[in-house]
Amino acid sequence: MAEHNDSGRLAEELASKWLIEKGFELQEQNYRHGYAEIDLILTYKKLLVFVEVKFRSGTGFGYAEEFVDYTKRKLIIKAADQYIYENNWDFDIRFDIVGVYRDRTGAYNFKHFEDAFY
C-alpha cells in the first residue's frame, strides 16, 4: 500500500480516538456510498457529525481545510444523505474537517473545523 494511504489511515485512527476523548461516539468509519466515502461518522449529544480527516506532514503546501474541494464536499453530502436515510436520522447534522498535523518532533496535533461546509 502507498505511504500516503498508510498516513491517511493512521490520521483517521488518531482523529477518531481524539474525538472520542472529546465526548463524541463513533458510529461508522469509512462509510461508502457509490464513489463517495465519509471518513468518520460520529454522534455528539443529538448531533450527527460527518468528518473528513486530512493529514498534513507540514503546512508548506496548505492547511487541511483547503484540500476539501467542491467536488469532494458534494460526494460527502451525497453519502451523508444516504446514511441519514438508511438510519432514519431525525436530528441535526454537521459536516466537520479534522486536520491531523505531524510536527518536526513527530508529535501529532489536531485542528478541528466544526461546521466546515454544507
XYZ file of C-alpha atoms in Angstrom:
118
model
C 0.000 0.000 0.000
C 1.202 3.509 -0.766
C 2.708 5.540 2.054
C 0.025 8.250 1.728
C -2.680 5.594 2.242
C -0.948 4.406 5.418
C -0.674 8.013 6.631
C -4.351 8.591 5.872
C -5.460 5.518 7.800
C -3.289 6.452 10.762
C -4.684 10.000 10.687
C -8.237 8.637 10.717
C -7.477 6.386 13.680
C -5.808 9.215 15.600
C -8.627 11.653 14.799
C -11.240 9.088 15.839
C -9.555 8.496 19.219
C -9.099 12.233 19.727
C -12.775 12.967 19.023
C -13.912 10.108 21.275
C -11.826 11.614 24.082
C -13.731 14.884 23.480
C -17.057 13.120 24.044
C -18.027 12.001 20.531
C -19.329 8.481 19.911
C -18.094 6.682 16.805
C -20.899 5.266 14.659
C -19.057 4.322 11.493
C -15.648 4.589 9.873
C -15.005 4.688 6.113
C -18.684 4.649 5.170
C -19.059 4.220 1.414
C -21.904 5.052 -0.933
C -21.152 4.877 -4.642
C -17.958 6.827 -5.301
C -18.215 8.706 -2.021
C -16.577 7.895 1.282
C -17.043 9.511 4.663
C -14.014 9.025 6.910
C -15.812 9.186 10.255
C -19.434 9.356 11.322
C -19.953 10.226 14.951
C -22.649 11.462 17.278
C -22.238 14.222 19.784
C -25.247 14.660 22.036
C -28.146 14.661 19.498
C -25.980 15.774 16.600
C -24.795 13.518 13.762
C -21.341 14.626 12.642
C -19.748 13.649 9.330
C -15.987 14.142 9.463
C -13.436 14.396 6.672
C -9.946 13.747 8.017
C -6.929 15.280 6.284
C -3.327 14.509 7.159
C -0.581 17.062 6.600
C 3.066 16.471 7.397
C 3.505 20.244 7.362
C 1.721 23.362 6.230
C 4.065 24.313 3.409
C 1.538 23.189 0.810
C -1.526 24.439 2.694
C -3.847 23.582 5.524
C -6.186 20.603 5.766
C -9.375 22.548 5.155
C -8.024 23.794 1.826
C -7.965 20.243 0.460
C -11.692 19.555 0.682
C -12.842 20.983 -2.629
C -16.328 21.455 -4.054
C -16.409 18.015 -5.701
C -15.322 16.260 -2.507
C -17.921 18.170 -0.474
C -20.662 17.169 -2.945
C -19.684 13.498 -2.664
C -19.618 13.627 1.141
C -23.048 15.301 1.234
C -24.473 12.677 -1.142
C -23.145 9.837 1.039
C -24.388 11.608 4.175
C -27.892 11.846 2.674
C -27.845 8.092 2.099
C -26.595 7.386 5.639
C -29.322 9.617 7.111
C -31.927 7.784 5.044
C -30.627 4.303 5.968
C -30.536 5.153 9.673
C -33.743 7.208 9.788
C -31.911 10.096 11.492
C -34.313 12.852 12.566
C -31.991 15.224 14.396
C -29.458 17.858 13.332
C -26.317 17.122 11.349
C -22.973 18.824 10.836
C -20.017 18.475 8.472
C -16.576 18.862 10.066
C -12.979 18.635 8.932
C -10.229 17.425 11.237
C -6.696 18.271 10.239
C -4.015 15.976 11.607
C -0.585 17.577 11.576
C 2.759 15.990 12.407
C 5.306 18.436 13.738
C 9.096 18.302 13.491
C 9.364 16.214 16.656
C 6.967 13.597 15.249
C 4.127 14.573 17.590
C 0.601 14.739 16.202
C -1.589 17.799 16.594
C -5.214 18.308 15.618
C -7.223 21.200 14.256
C -10.992 20.778 14.306
C -13.103 22.805 11.862
C -16.698 22.495 13.037
C -19.483 23.220 10.563
C -16.866 23.389 7.817
C -19.322 23.192 4.911
C -22.774 22.319 3.652
